[in-house]
Amino acid sequence: MNSWSLIYEDFDPEQEKLREALCTLGNGYFCTRGAAPESQDDGVHYPGTYLAGGYNRLNTDIAGRTIENEDLVNLPNWLPLSFRPDGGEWLDLDRVEILDFRQQLHLRIGVLRRKIRFKDSEGRLTFLDQRRFVHMGHRHLAAMETTLRPENWSGTLEIRSALDGRVINNNVPRYRDLASRHLEPVGTEQINQETIYLKSRTRQSRIEIALAARTRYEVGGEAQKQARHLERTDDYISQLIRLDVKQGQQIRIEKTVSLFTSRDEAISECGLDACKAISRAPGFNELLEEHTMRWQHLWRRYGMDLEEDDSEKGARNKMILRLHIFHLLQTVSMQTIKLDVGVPSRGWHGEAYRGHIFWDELFIFPLLNLRTPEITRTLLNYRYRRLNEARAAAQAAGYAGAMYPWQSGSDGREESQKVHLNPKSDNWIPDNSRLQRHVNSAIAWNAWQYYQATGDLEFLCFYGAEMILEIARFWASLATWSEEHQRYEILGVMGPDEYHDAYPDSDKPGLDNNAYTNVMAVWVFICALKVLDTLPRDRHRELTEGLDLQDEEIRKWDHISRRMRLVFHDDGIISQFEGYDQLEEFDWQSYQEKYGRVMRLDRILEAENDTPNRYKCSKQGDVLMLFYLFSADELGEIFERLGYPFEYETIPKNIDYYLQRTSHGSTLSQVVHSWVLTRSDRAESWDLYTMALRSDIDDIQGGTTPEGIHLGAMAGTVDLIQRAYTGIETRGEVLRLNPCLPKEIKSLCLRLRYRGQSLDLSITPKKMTLQCHECRVEPIKVAYCEDERRLCGGEKVEFDLK
Ligand code: BGC
């Protein structure tokens, strides 16, 4: 088992789209799926290239209304490269006999390689070795090297290298009835003998995309300068070359591509800059060298070393963890810094969820905060820039402050679908998921956590505070006073569990007093009060004046934070929402017997004319999110502030109750459940963790990963190692640790960045060591239980673990 590579030893048409998603290459600016360069969208293959934040809107008439969707656009395909022996067929893996096959994604260096020996229908044996990468340092560049060797034949070889702008969005079968032609052609051109050029434009958002491709050929080490035959239309351009080749000779082809768009900074015009970049780009090997170095830098920051008991399984788990880190860093990287993009829940790896930004940031940012917080800052700024849109949304809905959307895309308006298709029943059903107002608390949480990890007061002063205060304002305007209960309530919303969007017999969507929403709103008020205390006086004054924030309003926040209502049932169970206890128990057993693992219960029930709204069944952690985000102490403090009892058994009792009633219909679910069990049931926690690890590599949701990876679960599994097993908390001015390794892990080493310092952390069951790198920043405080120490650059501390 190679823990640095994802390897496939055969070509399996059924698995191809999954592999394409998992073998995607990218650099935070653009991503390209791991599709075979000779392939096209044909049911087996789906080449796709996506620009970070490259959205376009289209209208479709469906289910009796016109709906507008904003999609992540599949950009022109830069990959096309194919060949055929004179008079033969263009390479098509489905039509040749494959003798040897190996596809390898090299995680350490960000290179996708495939080696294939095959026999065509005429008995010609050919060997192909192909490597490619999307450059981690030069964000506009990608390169592919192809080596061919005719093993038992000589003759003419035709090679075609193209740029293809005829693509549409066709990755998600459920979206097939929706408009999908996002691009319109601008033109194509041959720039010089080696270089072709294509430009397209998105139809509504008017983003221009320019691609230039340079193709060079060598036979037996000699550069080939023959004339090339050009074919072109407005949205397709190719060059064809004919080479005389001899048995055993090496034919080497280098295709280097540049991609620019009209959204880029520091350009004149994207087409000009694409051509300029390609004319300056060095050859494949030189580009690869720098690309490799960039990955080395990333792995230095993000690498983790963990030793497991079972070395074979351990090596596979290690590889999957690396794959997860790898895809995170391809979605957001150093190249993302200063771009106006958020982090999409499905990566820039496919078209599911249309590249939208959800609350999944909550699961992703902790990893970035403790390694490259500058990336988090960029992603938080994506939210900050859309604060006015969130203000307008709040106002339009009759609220104060800022109401961020459940799904966010280009300008920050609500992008959730109005209706969605249940593929099990073929019904278009109303989508109420936008009622998940808890996304607002996640944004405030993320801004505060970033500040905790970095101490970046300037960010808090100029961006974070304003978002947090405006979100507090929104919650205060949404909360209503109940005379009956003498408490505040939040009515008509949805919690993270998407199976429940309304009361069983109600026409009106939304639920009352979702515990997660209410507690998080309380947390936002507490945080807002802390922020006001933290701000330097001059900035405090500017902000309160600018936002017209009066003392009375602040006093009300304090009051709500002490009088928010929570509902309980069955002796200490926190009700997911008011009325949850009235729902029927779900018959898990008979559904499991009938359908196997019933992850997407919502679809099954809707197809049976039923609804999960009637049952005590959750898609994912909802109440349990509280134990995921807060330590027992923190939650105890919130309950005390609210005047509710919080006993020692509250946590295990609730975990036990809800875990039995959860179908894990979201890949986030296993992460959350594994996390909350880390300390109480290590065996179950480990099982859920290994299941979360399999989410994408084994496509455990049955067909969702080909449409894009699940970045929340990917980052969440790594963060489980990073924070749950180490017990890291960045609370107050102290980096707190409280390790608890699962018995399967013998040791763990990782590198962290905290308040400007780089630290090497190593943990064994008995000992914890923190080594601080040489640096000149202020000493930091680290603590294990009550043992608090100061740590300066270059120093090391050790703790004996109890
Ligand atoms: C989950 C949400 C998540 C979304 C995007 C849904 O299936 O229920 O919690 O935000 O996927 O990942």
mmCIF file of N, CA and C in Angstrom, residues 394-448:
data_model
loop_
_atom_site.group_PDB
_atom_site.id
_atom_site.type_symbol
_atom_site.label_atom_id
_atom_site.label_comp_id
_atom_site.label_asym_id
_atom_site.label_seq_id
_atom_site.Cartn_x
_atom_site.Cartn_y
_atom_site.Cartn_z
ATOM 1 N N ALA A 394 -32.262 40.503 4.715
ATOM 2 C CA ALA A 394 -32.929 40.628 6.015
ATOM 3 C C ALA A 394 -34.060 41.645 5.912
ATOM 4 N N GLN A 395 -33.743 42.749 5.311
ATOM 5 C CA GLN A 395 -34.744 43.818 5.203
ATOM 6 C C GLN A 395 -35.957 43.355 4.396
ATOM 7 N N ALA A 396 -35.683 42.692 3.281
ATOM 8 C CA ALA A 396 -36.789 42.236 2.427
ATOM 9 C C ALA A 396 -37.695 41.263 3.185
ATOM 10 N N ALA A 397 -37.094 40.497 4.111
ATOM 11 C CA ALA A 397 -37.894 39.516 4.860
ATOM 12 C C ALA A 397 -38.482 40.141 6.126
ATOM 13 N N GLY A 398 -38.247 41.407 6.328
ATOM 14 C CA GLY A 398 -38.824 42.102 7.477
ATOM 15 C C GLY A 398 -37.976 42.048 8.740
ATOM 16 N N TYR A 399 -36.701 41.771 8.585
ATOM 17 C CA TYR A 399 -35.810 41.677 9.755
ATOM 18 C C TYR A 399 -34.751 42.779 9.723
ATOM 19 N N ALA A 400 -34.042 42.860 10.835
ATOM 20 C CA ALA A 400 -32.934 43.820 10.914
ATOM 21 C C ALA A 400 -31.617 43.079 10.696
ATOM 22 N N GLY A 401 -30.540 43.827 10.599
ATOM 23 C CA GLY A 401 -29.216 43.219 10.504
ATOM 24 C C GLY A 401 -28.972 42.534 9.174
ATOM 25 N N ALA A 402 -28.236 41.416 9.228
ATOM 26 C CA ALA A 402 -27.861 40.726 7.995
ATOM 27 C C ALA A 402 -28.302 39.277 8.048
ATOM 28 N N MET A 403 -28.954 38.840 6.958
ATOM 29 C CA MET A 403 -29.401 37.449 6.868
ATOM 30 C C MET A 403 -28.701 36.813 5.668
ATOM 31 N N TYR A 404 -27.657 36.067 5.959
ATOM 32 C CA TYR A 404 -26.909 35.427 4.875
ATOM 33 C C TYR A 404 -27.719 34.273 4.291
ATOM 34 N N PRO A 405 -27.479 33.972 3.002
ATOM 35 C CA PRO A 405 -28.270 32.920 2.360
ATOM 36 C C PRO A 405 -27.780 31.521 2.742
ATOM 37 N N TRP A 406 -28.642 30.556 2.624
ATOM 38 C CA TRP A 406 -28.238 29.164 2.862
ATOM 39 C C TRP A 406 -27.241 28.729 1.791
ATOM 40 N N GLN A 407 -27.529 29.066 0.538
ATOM 41 C CA GLN A 407 -26.577 28.761 -0.536
ATOM 42 C C GLN A 407 -26.156 30.080 -1.161
ATOM 43 N N SER A 408 -24.858 30.275 -1.269
ATOM 44 C CA SER A 408 -24.351 31.537 -1.770
ATOM 45 C C SER A 408 -23.508 31.293 -3.013
ATOM 46 N N GLY A 409 -23.590 32.210 -3.960
ATOM 47 C CA GLY A 409 -22.805 32.060 -5.195
ATOM 48 C C GLY A 409 -22.082 33.354 -5.505
ATOM 49 N N SER A 410 -22.437 33.971 -6.652
ATOM 50 C CA SER A 410 -21.668 35.128 -7.113
ATOM 51 C C SER A 410 -21.838 36.358 -6.231
ATOM 52 N N ASP A 411 -23.075 36.828 -6.066
ATOM 53 C CA ASP A 411 -23.232 38.118 -5.394
ATOM 54 C C ASP A 411 -23.797 37.998 -3.989
ATOM 55 N N GLY A 412 -24.008 36.774 -3.537
ATOM 56 C CA GLY A 412 -24.436 36.597 -2.157
ATOM 57 C C GLY A 412 -25.938 36.621 -1.960
ATOM 58 N N ARG A 413 -26.695 36.595 -3.051
ATOM 59 C CA ARG A 413 -28.145 36.462 -2.866
ATOM 60 C C ARG A 413 -28.449 34.986 -2.569
ATOM 61 N N GLU A 414 -29.679 34.686 -2.198
ATOM 62 C CA GLU A 414 -30.039 33.304 -1.919
ATOM 63 C C GLU A 414 -30.035 32.494 -3.222
ATOM 64 N N GLU A 415 -29.222 31.440 -3.266
ATOM 65 C CA GLU A 415 -29.149 30.623 -4.477
ATOM 66 C C GLU A 415 -29.766 29.234 -4.300
ATOM 67 N N SER A 416 -30.388 28.971 -3.144
ATOM 68 C CA SER A 416 -31.008 27.651 -2.982
ATOM 69 C C SER A 416 -32.077 27.478 -4.051
ATOM 70 N N GLN A 417 -32.241 26.251 -4.470
ATOM 71 C CA GLN A 417 -33.275 25.992 -5.477
ATOM 72 C C GLN A 417 -34.656 26.205 -4.868
ATOM 73 N N LYS A 418 -35.596 26.527 -5.701
ATOM 74 C CA LYS A 418 -36.975 26.639 -5.202
ATOM 75 C C LYS A 418 -37.633 25.268 -5.221
ATOM 76 N N VAL A 419 -37.286 24.479 -6.228
ATOM 77 C CA VAL A 419 -37.795 23.096 -6.275
ATOM 78 C C VAL A 419 -36.615 22.176 -6.587
ATOM 79 N N HIS A 420 -36.672 20.960 -6.102
ATOM 80 C CA HIS A 420 -35.636 20.004 -6.491
ATOM 81 C C HIS A 420 -36.265 18.682 -6.893
ATOM 82 N N LEU A 421 -35.491 17.949 -7.680
ATOM 83 C CA LEU A 421 -36.018 16.707 -8.232
ATOM 84 C C LEU A 421 -35.688 15.541 -7.313
ATOM 85 N N ASN A 422 -36.700 14.747 -6.987
ATOM 86 C CA ASN A 422 -36.420 13.494 -6.299
ATOM 87 C C ASN A 422 -36.210 12.420 -7.367
ATOM 88 N N PRO A 423 -34.970 11.960 -7.558
ATOM 89 C CA PRO A 423 -34.727 11.007 -8.639
ATOM 90 C C PRO A 423 -35.450 9.674 -8.416
ATOM 91 N N LYS A 424 -35.868 9.425 -7.191
ATOM 92 C CA LYS A 424 -36.564 8.172 -6.907
ATOM 93 C C LYS A 424 -38.012 8.202 -7.397
ATOM 94 N N SER A 425 -38.607 9.410 -7.398
ATOM 95 C CA SER A 425 -40.022 9.483 -7.781
ATOM 96 C C SER A 425 -40.223 10.295 -9.057
ATOM 97 N N ASP A 426 -39.140 11.012 -9.462
ATOM 98 C CA ASP A 426 -39.232 11.935 -10.594
ATOM 99 C C ASP A 426 -40.140 13.124 -10.308
ATOM 100 N N ASN A 427 -40.397 13.376 -9.045
ATOM 101 C CA ASN A 427 -41.232 14.529 -8.686
ATOM 102 C C ASN A 427 -40.353 15.743 -8.407
ATOM 103 N N TRP A 428 -40.838 16.892 -8.841
ATOM 104 C CA TRP A 428 -40.195 18.151 -8.449
ATOM 105 C C TRP A 428 -40.880 18.609 -7.171
ATOM 106 N N ILE A 429 -40.093 18.766 -6.113
ATOM 107 C CA ILE A 429 -40.718 19.121 -4.838
ATOM 108 C C ILE A 429 -40.159 20.441 -4.297
ATOM 109 N N PRO A 430 -40.993 21.160 -3.554
ATOM 110 C CA PRO A 430 -40.509 22.441 -3.024
ATOM 111 C C PRO A 430 -39.281 22.230 -2.146
ATOM 112 N N ASP A 431 -38.334 23.136 -2.272
ATOM 113 C CA ASP A 431 -37.098 23.039 -1.493
ATOM 114 C C ASP A 431 -37.103 24.168 -0.464
ATOM 115 N N ASN A 432 -37.257 23.788 0.780
ATOM 116 C CA ASN A 432 -37.326 24.814 1.838
ATOM 117 C C ASN A 432 -36.008 24.981 2.583
ATOM 118 N N SER A 433 -34.958 24.365 2.043
ATOM 119 C CA SER A 433 -33.708 24.328 2.811
ATOM 120 C C SER A 433 -33.178 25.728 3.148
ATOM 121 N N ARG A 434 -33.647 26.731 2.394
ATOM 122 C CA ARG A 434 -33.201 28.101 2.661
ATOM 123 C C ARG A 434 -33.570 28.563 4.077
ATOM 124 N N LEU A 435 -34.503 27.837 4.699
ATOM 125 C CA LEU A 435 -34.893 28.236 6.064
ATOM 126 C C LEU A 435 -33.825 27.874 7.096
ATOM 127 N N GLN A 436 -32.716 27.353 6.634
ATOM 128 C CA GLN A 436 -31.622 27.042 7.568
ATOM 129 C C GLN A 436 -30.860 28.326 7.908
ATOM 130 N N ARG A 437 -31.511 29.126 8.704
ATOM 131 C CA ARG A 437 -30.915 30.414 9.068
ATOM 132 C C ARG A 437 -29.673 30.232 9.931
ATOM 133 N N HIS A 438 -29.469 29.012 10.428
ATOM 134 C CA HIS A 438 -28.300 28.778 11.286
ATOM 135 C C HIS A 438 -26.992 29.042 10.552
ATOM 136 N N VAL A 439 -27.039 29.139 9.223
ATOM 137 C CA VAL A 439 -25.816 29.441 8.479
ATOM 138 C C VAL A 439 -25.217 30.761 8.986
ATOM 139 N N ASN A 440 -26.077 31.669 9.428
ATOM 140 C CA ASN A 440 -25.588 32.958 9.933
ATOM 141 C C ASN A 440 -24.702 32.796 11.158
ATOM 142 N N SER A 441 -25.127 31.916 12.056
ATOM 143 C CA SER A 441 -24.304 31.687 13.251
ATOM 144 C C SER A 441 -22.970 31.066 12.864
ATOM 145 N N ALA A 442 -23.010 30.208 11.838
ATOM 146 C CA ALA A 442 -21.760 29.574 11.398
ATOM 147 C C ALA A 442 -20.781 30.648 10.910
ATOM 148 N N ILE A 443 -21.318 31.652 10.222
ATOM 149 C CA ILE A 443 -20.432 32.707 9.693
ATOM 150 C C ILE A 443 -19.820 33.507 10.857
ATOM 151 N N ALA A 444 -20.667 33.832 11.835
ATOM 152 C CA ALA A 444 -20.153 34.563 13.002
ATOM 153 C C ALA A 444 -19.128 33.694 13.740
ATOM 154 N N TRP A 445 -19.452 32.432 13.903
ATOM 155 C CA TRP A 445 -18.561 31.481 14.573
ATOM 156 C C TRP A 445 -17.195 31.450 13.868
ATOM 157 N N ASN A 446 -17.249 31.358 12.540
ATOM 158 C CA ASN A 446 -16.004 31.252 11.772
ATOM 159 C C ASN A 446 -15.151 32.506 11.911
ATOM 160 N N ALA A 447 -15.805 33.655 11.911
ATOM 161 C CA ALA A 447 -15.054 34.910 12.043
ATOM 162 C C ALA A 447 -14.376 34.941 13.422
ATOM 163 N N TRP A 448 -15.097 34.532 14.439
ATOM 164 C CA TRP A 448 -14.548 34.567 15.799
ATOM 165 C C TRP A 448 -13.431 33.535 15.965
#
